[in-house]
């Protein structure tokens, strides 16, 4: 016999829309079978009624034949032969009546009764289990709704534990009713075959027995056919018993799992979160607006497909698009005193959707998954490996190297000893220096700032003295007059990651430790947004400029920059340390970390060249030699930082060249 479709008992607990969709197919099949069984029973009852009517009719016919003799016909002479013939026919009809009565009894026992039992037992059981499954599902949804409304601010462990037990009990009841319902539906696929074939086998046997006894009209071929039909019924019955035993064993195994699978947020204190997912699926609560100030929450099944967030209601065949996740942002939010809420915002900044997870693990994994998809990791050849590399915590990050170590190793003979010494001061630690302890570099618990402290308008006020501030935030043509006299102008597109106070500037290791702590803090607190700026490197200062308004956000004099370096593994990370005097007479040390669109070593080379120009300006001859050693623009006014060396490591002299030219 061909295999039949069946519901997987292992998916009963998850109760996903796919399982519900397949369940609806089985329920539709059971409904169709119920309608057909009722119609078939009506037809068989009509045959049985006709057979009973045949018995009554033959019995009445026999009596009527015998009653002919009792009739007082006025012209009754010569009726003796007729009467004797009718008596013979009466005996034949009586014998036929006995055969019909026996056939009617066989039809009742072997044709009508099995269909009635199938309808009253199996189909009624399916209907009862369906109602029970619906009730337990409703109870589970109500329990989850009460648990989801659990307050985060006024958290009561007793209430939380009580609601968790209520959810676990409801989920266990739903699981048990689902297993029983699935088993009954799977068994129905076998029983319906038996229920359709067994009545007709009984009908055929009764008819054959009737005709054999009456006239021996049936041949041996029909007997062999009936024998094969009986063998088929027995094989189906044996297959049903084997399948039922397997389902009972599987049901016992699934019900023997730990009760923690029914309890939401079971490991809420320290869940094992996978931050490298690129696809995820599960139930979330979706916040909907029902009025100007009123909202409602709906529990739906969400899943990711490529760069899209999809939603599939129960019973639906397929899911629908909810949000395009490419280049979007995701962040945790406080919403209506509910726990584990997060918001997805479109790339244009418009408010997106607010979702709620049922546990802390689901909450953090959904945020990490959406963030990974927003960076279009899924488009790479090995998305899982890329996600692991990009989400690698700072505590496990590789040890960065100096920004110009490779460059110093590949510098030609034309590089002067003074040039090498300046480069070593700005970006390359000496090989013999041992890596200091992290607490010697940065004090434990030092706060990290994830945005530039000095606003653009405040910076302009400080640098313009008593001059009037432009109320529209637009820069004037002579905002940076010193740039006209600068021998070096180089622009880079950067994003500010963070800044923090440090204890020393004697080694570039302080920059690498700051990189590690800033990246770790952003990963822990799910801070993914970064403001893009233009970093202009001149022979006097580093300027951070707003790309839209061209207003300077921050200014760092090159003389105040004591260390600068780039990360070897993540070549786009760049940082520097500043030493500035305070009003108390002491000096403040701070490190600033950036992410560049190009390689950080290019920025390091530009900063190092700017510091060399500052030193060379003290000696006109040294400045002339320095200008001859580097390429200039066509007008001979500014230093051109492209193709100035033949480094093979992607340094600032690589084939890509500078990002822009002043």
XYZ file of C-alpha atoms in Angstrom:
662
model
C 0.000 0.000 0.000
C 1.290 3.506 -0.740
C 2.392 5.650 2.186
C -0.081 8.145 3.572
C 0.505 11.718 4.678
C 0.657 12.261 8.395
C 1.136 15.013 10.947
C 4.501 15.072 12.721
C 3.997 14.727 16.457
C 7.337 16.487 17.095
C 5.886 19.774 15.768
C 2.849 19.732 18.055
C 4.573 21.748 20.793
C 5.852 24.512 18.499
C 2.408 24.913 16.926
C 3.814 26.876 13.988
C 1.624 28.272 11.189
C 3.065 25.640 8.833
C 1.842 22.913 11.155
C -1.505 24.642 11.544
C -1.759 24.943 7.781
C -1.084 21.210 7.364
C -3.545 20.539 10.192
C -6.224 22.462 8.334
C -5.680 20.135 5.353
C -6.277 17.112 7.575
C -9.329 18.782 9.127
C -10.713 19.572 5.682
C -10.119 15.945 4.685
C -11.942 14.748 7.825
C -14.862 17.082 7.114
C -15.139 15.855 3.545
C -14.969 12.265 4.793
C -17.784 12.939 7.278
C -20.083 14.306 4.570
C -19.284 11.435 2.248
C -19.783 8.839 5.009
C -23.263 10.205 5.765
C -24.215 10.038 2.092
C -22.767 6.508 1.781
C -24.670 5.385 4.873
C -27.912 6.739 3.443
C -27.361 4.761 0.240
C -26.537 1.579 2.147
C -29.527 1.998 4.430
C -31.665 2.340 1.357
C -30.255 -0.953 0.018
C -30.850 -2.581 3.417
C -34.359 -1.161 3.501
C -35.011 -2.490 0.036
C -33.791 -5.902 1.116
C -36.059 -5.838 4.157
C -38.877 -4.745 1.931
C -38.027 -7.665 -0.330
C -38.380 -10.035 2.660
C -41.734 -8.590 3.618
C -42.835 -8.623 0.011
C -41.893 -12.295 -0.537
C -43.539 -13.264 2.748
C -46.723 -11.518 1.732
C -46.499 -13.070 -1.699
C -46.279 -16.553 -0.178
C -49.348 -15.935 1.941
C -51.239 -14.576 -0.984
C -50.380 -17.640 -3.041
C -51.747 -19.872 -0.308
C -54.800 -17.691 0.045
C -55.875 -18.423 -3.522
C -57.289 -21.756 -2.349
C -59.433 -20.093 0.238
C -61.117 -17.805 -2.254
C -64.740 -18.812 -3.042
C -64.797 -18.206 -6.769
C -68.248 -18.689 -8.347
C -66.605 -20.265 -11.318
C -63.936 -22.265 -9.412
C -64.007 -25.479 -11.367
C -60.653 -26.651 -12.795
C -58.589 -24.667 -10.298
C -57.025 -27.684 -8.582
C -53.886 -27.647 -10.798
C -53.597 -23.938 -10.349
C -53.911 -24.312 -6.602
C -51.276 -27.066 -6.452
C -48.943 -24.976 -8.632
C -49.462 -21.968 -6.451
C -48.695 -24.047 -3.375
C -45.396 -25.083 -4.987
C -44.625 -21.491 -5.814
C -45.522 -20.596 -2.263
C -42.878 -23.018 -1.013
C -40.319 -21.599 -3.442
C -41.178 -18.079 -2.346
C -40.876 -19.111 1.282
C -37.429 -20.501 0.597
C -36.525 -17.318 -1.260
C -37.920 -15.336 1.671
C -35.580 -17.212 3.987
C -32.662 -16.412 1.695
C -33.674 -12.747 1.545
C -34.024 -12.587 5.317
C -30.560 -14.093 5.700
C -29.197 -11.591 3.127
C -30.847 -8.695 4.964
C -29.239 -9.809 8.216
C -25.838 -10.087 6.513
C -26.238 -6.600 4.990
C -27.130 -5.182 8.386
C -24.145 -6.803 10.118
C -21.450 -6.519 7.449
C -22.438 -3.435 5.413
C -24.506 -0.958 7.457
C -23.162 -1.590 10.963
C -19.418 -0.956 10.151
C -20.264 2.390 8.534
C -22.377 3.395 11.526
C -19.596 2.404 13.918
C -17.017 4.321 11.859
C -19.184 7.411 11.900
C -20.161 7.238 15.569
C -16.752 6.234 16.896
C -13.956 7.569 14.695
C -15.527 10.676 13.160
C -17.175 11.692 16.419
C -13.835 11.268 18.196
C -12.176 13.550 15.649
C -14.839 16.210 16.233
C -14.487 15.946 20.019
C -10.685 16.177 19.897
C -10.928 19.143 17.555
C -13.126 21.021 20.033
C -10.797 20.080 22.898
C -7.749 21.272 20.929
C -9.466 24.568 20.195
C -10.292 25.092 23.878
C -6.745 24.333 25.040
C -5.307 26.619 22.336
C -7.574 29.439 23.504
C -6.566 28.835 27.121
C -2.896 28.934 26.121
C -3.354 32.186 24.209
C -5.109 33.752 27.200
C -2.342 32.585 29.542
C 0.345 33.995 27.217
C -1.536 37.290 26.959
C -1.636 37.595 30.754
C 2.039 36.709 30.969
C 2.967 39.214 28.257
C 1.237 41.998 30.198
C 3.484 41.315 33.183
C 4.928 44.630 34.383
C 8.647 45.228 34.000
C 8.871 48.183 36.381
C 6.857 46.643 39.214
C 8.036 43.085 38.806
C 6.604 40.682 41.374
C 8.385 37.350 41.483
C 5.394 35.622 43.079
C 3.005 36.884 40.408
C 5.539 36.110 37.701
C 6.021 32.544 38.964
C 2.258 32.033 39.215
C 1.681 33.280 35.685
C 4.597 31.176 34.430
C 3.057 28.062 35.996
C -0.280 28.970 34.443
C 1.360 29.305 31.028
C 3.202 26.008 31.520
C 0.017 24.198 32.517
C -1.921 25.642 29.573
C 0.906 24.824 27.177
C 1.132 21.265 28.498
C -2.626 20.754 28.088
C -2.474 22.133 24.570
C 0.484 19.847 23.807
C -1.371 16.767 25.115
C -4.576 17.585 23.240
C -2.567 18.310 20.073
C -0.790 14.957 20.297
C -4.076 13.093 20.756
C -5.689 15.074 17.938
C -2.753 14.469 15.563
C -2.701 10.758 16.365
C -6.436 10.473 15.682
C -6.105 12.322 12.368
C -3.157 10.149 11.313
C -5.045 6.970 12.223
C -8.088 8.227 10.336
C -6.117 8.000 7.080
C -5.905 4.243 7.596
C -9.323 3.695 9.128
C -11.158 5.434 6.338
C -9.759 2.935 3.836
C -10.967 0.050 5.951
C -14.312 1.752 6.519
C -14.840 2.157 2.784
C -13.803 -1.347 1.755
C -15.161 -3.505 4.582
C -18.894 -2.712 4.011
C -18.655 -3.490 0.323
C -16.872 -6.739 1.072
C -19.751 -7.667 3.380
C -22.283 -6.652 0.732
C -20.524 -8.747 -1.893
C -20.240 -11.770 0.395
C -23.926 -11.596 1.245
C -24.950 -11.351 -2.377
C -22.652 -14.209 -3.378
C -23.946 -16.395 -0.592
C -27.481 -15.516 -1.592
C -26.938 -16.389 -5.235
C -24.880 -19.492 -4.474
C -27.620 -20.882 -2.365
C -30.202 -19.834 -4.889
C -28.743 -20.805 -8.240
C -24.954 -21.297 -7.939
C -24.479 -18.399 -10.327
C -21.126 -17.162 -9.111
C -17.856 -18.665 -10.231
C -14.630 -19.512 -8.403
C -12.988 -16.327 -9.745
C -15.236 -14.213 -7.549
C -14.262 -16.308 -4.535
C -10.568 -15.659 -5.206
C -11.324 -11.946 -5.643
C -13.087 -11.817 -2.316
C -10.209 -13.717 -0.734
C -7.693 -11.199 -2.039
C -9.895 -8.359 -0.768
C -9.935 -9.942 2.658
C -6.140 -10.259 2.610
C -5.899 -6.586 1.712
C -8.087 -5.634 4.646
C -5.928 -7.713 6.965
C -2.707 -6.075 5.704
C -4.188 -2.608 6.236
C -5.274 -3.640 9.714
C -1.750 -4.876 10.516
C -0.211 -1.630 9.154
C -2.617 0.386 11.289
C -1.659 -1.512 14.430
C 2.073 -0.989 13.740
C 1.599 2.732 13.067
C -0.524 3.120 16.176
C 2.178 1.483 18.298
C 4.844 3.826 16.887
C 2.658 6.858 17.541
C 2.036 5.723 21.119
C 5.788 5.333 21.722
C 6.520 8.713 20.143
C 3.791 10.338 22.200
C 5.233 8.946 25.421
C 8.718 10.163 24.462
C 7.511 13.677 23.672
C 5.525 13.896 26.895
C 8.541 12.820 28.970
C 10.500 16.049 28.262
C 11.480 18.456 31.033
C 8.820 20.941 32.106
C 11.194 23.805 31.271
C 10.164 23.573 27.595
C 6.715 24.805 28.619
C 7.905 27.701 30.798
C 8.634 31.015 28.993
C 11.843 32.827 29.941
C 13.020 29.784 31.896
C 16.676 30.906 31.725
C 15.962 34.643 31.873
C 18.856 35.377 34.248
C 21.661 34.242 31.903
C 20.301 32.954 28.575
C 22.623 31.498 25.947
C 22.207 34.007 23.118
C 23.387 33.312 19.567
C 24.362 36.713 18.165
C 25.445 35.377 14.750
C 22.029 34.392 13.357
C 21.068 35.516 9.860
C 17.562 34.075 9.952
C 15.042 33.487 12.713
C 11.403 32.527 13.204
C 8.996 32.504 16.134
C 6.009 34.141 17.758
C 6.134 37.858 18.642
C 3.596 40.370 19.908
C 2.930 43.115 17.345
C 1.817 46.546 18.540
C -1.077 47.997 16.522
C -2.685 51.408 16.820
C -6.463 51.206 17.222
C -7.039 54.938 17.682
C -5.305 58.230 18.340
C -3.993 57.097 21.718
C -5.154 53.495 22.047
C -3.156 50.443 20.986
C -3.563 46.694 20.883
C -1.119 43.789 20.805
C -1.477 40.759 18.544
C 0.522 37.545 18.855
C 1.691 36.514 15.373
C 4.290 34.233 13.832
C 7.252 36.141 12.344
C 10.145 34.858 10.262
C 12.937 36.338 8.160
C 13.311 35.587 4.473
C 16.394 37.079 2.856
C 16.316 40.765 3.747
C 12.608 40.830 4.634
C 10.648 40.374 7.844
C 7.571 38.257 7.161
C 4.425 37.596 9.190
C 2.135 34.588 8.872
C -1.146 34.376 10.808
C -2.446 31.021 11.935
C -4.152 29.092 9.192
C -2.571 31.169 6.412
C -0.886 29.274 3.582
C 2.000 31.762 3.224
C 3.409 34.801 5.015
C 3.240 38.465 4.044
C 5.901 41.187 4.002
C 5.987 43.351 7.140
C 9.306 45.254 6.887
C 12.280 45.512 4.541
C 15.271 45.023 6.853
C 18.066 46.211 4.522
C 19.881 49.215 6.076
C 17.251 49.528 8.818
C 18.043 50.015 12.511
C 16.808 48.084 15.536
C 16.903 49.123 19.167
C 15.369 48.215 22.510
C 12.491 50.439 23.628
C 10.272 50.883 26.678
C 6.679 50.498 25.541
C 3.543 50.442 27.689
C 5.390 48.936 30.657
C 6.019 45.721 28.720
C 9.201 43.684 28.841
C 11.429 42.637 25.933
C 10.156 45.258 23.452
C 12.215 46.442 20.473
C 11.596 48.774 17.536
C 12.605 48.463 13.878
C 13.167 51.799 12.124
C 13.338 52.267 8.338
C 16.514 53.719 6.732
C 14.734 57.045 6.135
C 14.215 57.444 9.879
C 10.465 56.903 9.874
C 9.072 55.086 12.888
C 8.749 51.402 12.203
C 7.069 48.581 14.032
C 7.305 47.693 17.722
C 7.527 44.010 18.663
C 7.654 42.120 21.937
C 9.415 38.799 22.544
C 8.343 36.304 25.163
C 11.794 35.806 26.723
C 15.083 37.608 27.096
C 16.865 35.085 24.859
C 14.346 35.569 22.042
C 14.510 39.343 22.569
C 18.293 39.554 22.202
C 18.481 37.036 19.344
C 15.817 38.890 17.352
C 17.699 42.197 17.774
C 21.011 40.622 16.720
C 19.438 38.795 13.765
C 17.745 41.935 12.424
C 20.957 43.896 12.875
C 22.934 41.241 10.956
C 20.368 41.274 8.130
C 20.356 45.086 7.997
C 24.082 44.953 7.187
C 23.227 42.613 4.261
C 25.427 39.819 5.595
C 23.043 37.297 4.028
C 24.256 38.365 0.549
C 27.805 37.129 1.162
C 29.086 33.703 0.167
C 29.453 32.506 3.777
C 27.035 34.671 5.803
C 27.453 32.728 9.045
C 31.233 33.163 9.026
C 30.890 36.879 8.232
C 28.382 37.316 11.063
C 30.711 35.567 13.506
C 33.626 37.755 12.429
C 31.694 41.024 12.593
C 29.963 40.199 15.877
C 33.070 38.851 17.570
C 33.116 40.497 21.012
C 35.953 42.828 21.771
C 37.150 40.535 24.549
C 37.899 37.894 21.898
C 39.174 40.280 19.247
C 42.621 39.797 17.772
C 45.428 41.947 19.121
C 45.820 44.980 16.839
C 49.193 46.068 15.523
C 50.574 49.508 14.881
C 49.385 51.515 11.963
C 52.708 52.191 10.286
C 54.760 49.095 11.217
C 54.453 47.627 7.736
C 55.095 50.997 6.196
C 58.286 51.492 8.198
C 59.464 48.060 7.087
C 58.859 48.870 3.431
C 60.129 52.479 3.406
C 62.803 53.191 0.857
C 66.266 54.620 1.395
C 65.027 58.132 0.691
C 63.204 58.183 4.056
C 65.287 60.186 6.492
C 66.030 59.034 10.063
C 64.039 61.961 11.349
C 61.039 60.915 9.281
C 61.253 57.404 10.763
C 61.560 58.800 14.259
C 58.479 60.992 13.826
C 56.520 58.066 12.450
C 57.544 55.948 15.413
C 56.387 58.647 17.819
C 53.013 59.008 16.121
C 51.960 55.503 15.276
C 54.476 52.692 15.801
C 55.543 51.297 19.187
C 59.012 49.880 19.467
C 59.288 46.133 19.079
C 61.093 45.740 22.381
C 58.325 47.445 24.373
C 56.179 45.019 26.380
C 52.392 45.329 26.289
C 51.246 47.043 29.535
C 48.305 45.894 31.651
C 44.854 47.222 30.698
C 44.395 48.923 34.097
C 47.654 50.824 33.530
C 46.233 52.238 30.304
C 42.583 52.977 31.184
C 41.073 53.180 34.637
C 38.377 50.518 35.279
C 34.855 51.852 34.958
C 35.871 54.820 32.777
C 32.707 56.126 31.036
C 32.512 55.963 27.253
C 30.923 58.718 25.159
C 29.350 57.571 21.886
C 28.889 61.046 20.337
C 31.048 64.117 19.851
C 30.877 66.331 22.944
C 31.274 69.693 21.272
C 28.307 70.787 19.082
C 29.048 72.531 15.805
C 27.638 75.918 16.871
C 29.553 75.907 20.147
C 32.779 75.081 18.321
C 32.280 77.968 15.887
C 31.600 80.359 18.749
C 34.845 79.343 20.466
C 36.928 79.684 17.308
C 35.325 82.859 16.009
C 35.710 84.762 19.291
C 33.190 87.608 19.369
C 31.982 87.136 15.813
C 28.279 86.623 15.150
C 27.056 83.000 14.795
C 25.208 82.181 11.589
C 21.655 81.219 12.781
C 21.164 78.850 9.816
C 24.187 76.684 10.714
C 25.872 77.500 7.390
C 29.622 77.996 7.284
C 31.130 81.103 5.741
C 33.716 81.004 3.007
C 36.464 82.037 5.439
C 35.417 79.699 8.276
C 38.836 78.041 8.183
C 41.170 80.758 6.855
C 44.252 78.854 8.047
C 43.396 76.112 5.535
C 44.419 78.423 2.714
C 47.975 78.453 4.096
C 48.110 74.720 4.837
C 50.541 72.602 2.830
C 48.417 69.496 3.443
C 44.703 68.976 2.976
C 43.232 65.493 2.883
C 39.570 64.477 3.380
C 38.322 61.116 4.734
C 34.789 59.842 5.376
C 34.624 58.559 8.965
C 32.087 57.540 11.615
C 32.678 58.349 15.265
C 32.568 55.237 17.498
C 33.411 56.647 20.918
C 35.860 58.440 23.159
C 37.109 57.968 26.712
C 39.688 59.285 29.148
C 42.989 57.402 29.397
C 45.826 57.320 31.924
C 48.843 57.441 29.602
C 49.927 58.345 26.075
C 53.334 56.716 26.187
C 52.277 53.758 23.996
C 49.815 53.025 21.217
C 48.520 50.072 23.242
C 46.177 52.555 24.939
C 44.468 53.105 21.552
C 43.976 49.379 21.002
C 42.575 48.917 24.498
C 40.176 51.833 23.895
C 39.097 50.218 20.589
C 38.401 46.968 22.440
C 36.351 48.622 25.183
C 34.357 50.870 22.815
C 33.443 47.967 20.509
C 32.543 45.784 23.502
C 30.301 48.500 24.978
C 28.512 49.009 21.654
C 27.917 45.249 21.315
C 26.689 44.845 24.898
C 24.314 47.835 24.792
C 23.151 47.204 21.190
C 24.307 50.640 19.989
C 24.559 50.419 16.209
C 23.914 53.962 14.955
C 26.912 56.072 13.999
C 27.049 59.641 12.688
C 28.980 60.071 9.431
C 31.401 63.004 9.170
C 34.253 64.272 7.026
C 37.689 64.224 8.665
C 39.992 66.851 7.133
C 43.701 66.399 7.827
C 45.762 69.581 7.398
C 49.295 70.516 8.386
C 47.876 72.265 11.494
C 44.896 70.218 12.764
C 42.306 67.460 12.342
C 38.844 68.852 11.659
C 35.598 66.858 11.946
C 33.107 68.452 9.510
C 29.351 67.900 9.064
C 28.967 66.660 5.444
C 25.589 68.417 4.970
C 26.133 71.844 6.558
C 29.967 71.912 6.230
C 30.046 73.124 9.833
C 32.996 71.898 11.884
C 31.962 69.607 14.732
C 35.353 69.311 16.431
C 38.938 70.472 16.010
C 42.109 68.685 17.178
C 45.447 70.497 16.823
C 48.200 68.192 15.541
C 50.468 69.473 18.290
C 48.011 68.069 20.875
C 47.882 64.600 19.235
C 50.502 62.432 20.909
C 49.610 58.950 19.582
C 47.691 57.596 16.595
C 47.295 54.083 15.170
C 45.105 51.801 13.026
C 43.909 48.246 13.630
C 45.622 45.522 11.583
C 42.728 43.046 11.399
C 39.926 45.572 10.992
C 41.805 48.015 8.770
C 39.009 50.596 8.879
C 39.468 51.327 12.621
C 41.559 54.398 13.474
C 42.234 56.203 16.749
C 44.387 58.898 18.323
C 45.231 60.302 21.772
C 45.140 64.026 22.653
C 46.887 65.849 25.530
C 45.147 69.116 26.489
C 45.723 71.404 29.502
C 42.971 71.853 32.110
C 42.063 74.850 34.253
C 43.542 73.077 37.294
C 46.968 73.113 35.686
C 46.995 69.401 34.944
C 46.764 67.824 31.515
C 43.821 65.672 30.318
C 44.442 62.625 28.119
C 41.608 61.378 25.860
C 41.425 58.842 23.056
C 39.035 59.036 20.080
C 38.046 56.003 17.984
C 36.710 56.231 14.393
C 35.649 53.887 11.600
C 36.701 54.973 8.102
C 35.360 54.055 4.679
C 38.968 53.542 3.593
C 41.948 52.045 5.412
C 42.992 53.613 8.703
C 46.637 53.513 7.707
C 45.945 56.210 5.107
C 44.734 58.520 7.854
C 47.767 57.602 9.970
C 50.084 58.445 7.084
C 48.359 61.803 6.526
C 48.582 62.688 10.247
C 52.230 61.637 10.362
C 52.981 63.757 7.291
C 51.237 66.739 8.882
C 53.391 66.393 12.007
C 56.494 66.146 9.797
C 55.507 69.377 8.046
C 55.127 71.101 11.429
C 58.632 69.984 12.415
C 60.100 70.846 9.009
C 58.646 74.385 9.048
C 61.196 75.275 11.710
C 63.956 74.727 9.129
C 63.274 76.111 5.595
C 65.836 73.764 4.034
C 64.310 70.715 5.720
C 60.859 71.864 4.567
C 62.102 72.212 0.992
C 63.569 68.688 1.077
C 60.311 67.334 2.490
C 58.233 69.012 -0.229
C 60.496 67.541 -2.882
C 60.016 64.025 -1.464
C 56.206 64.031 -1.753
C 53.987 64.649 -4.820
C 51.983 67.894 -5.079
C 48.833 68.934 -6.906
C 48.995 70.504 -10.367
C 49.179 74.046 -8.936
C 51.951 72.958 -6.514
C 49.996 74.171 -3.533
C 48.870 71.035 -1.649
C 50.379 67.653 -0.943
C 48.859 64.848 -3.045
C 48.503 61.580 -1.045
C 47.973 59.048 -3.831
C 50.434 56.536 -5.332
C 53.331 58.020 -3.327
C 54.733 54.584 -2.425
C 54.533 51.077 -3.800
C 53.355 49.372 -0.591
C 51.834 45.972 -1.150
C 49.823 45.871 2.065
C 47.062 48.255 1.134
C 48.701 51.211 2.915
C 48.065 54.838 2.085
C 50.105 54.560 -1.048
C 48.016 51.736 -2.488
C 46.271 51.703 -5.820
C 43.056 53.107 -4.366
C 44.638 56.458 -3.559
C 43.100 59.122 -1.334
C 39.357 59.465 -0.975
C 39.219 63.116 -1.967
C 41.548 65.960 -2.767
C 41.198 69.474 -1.309
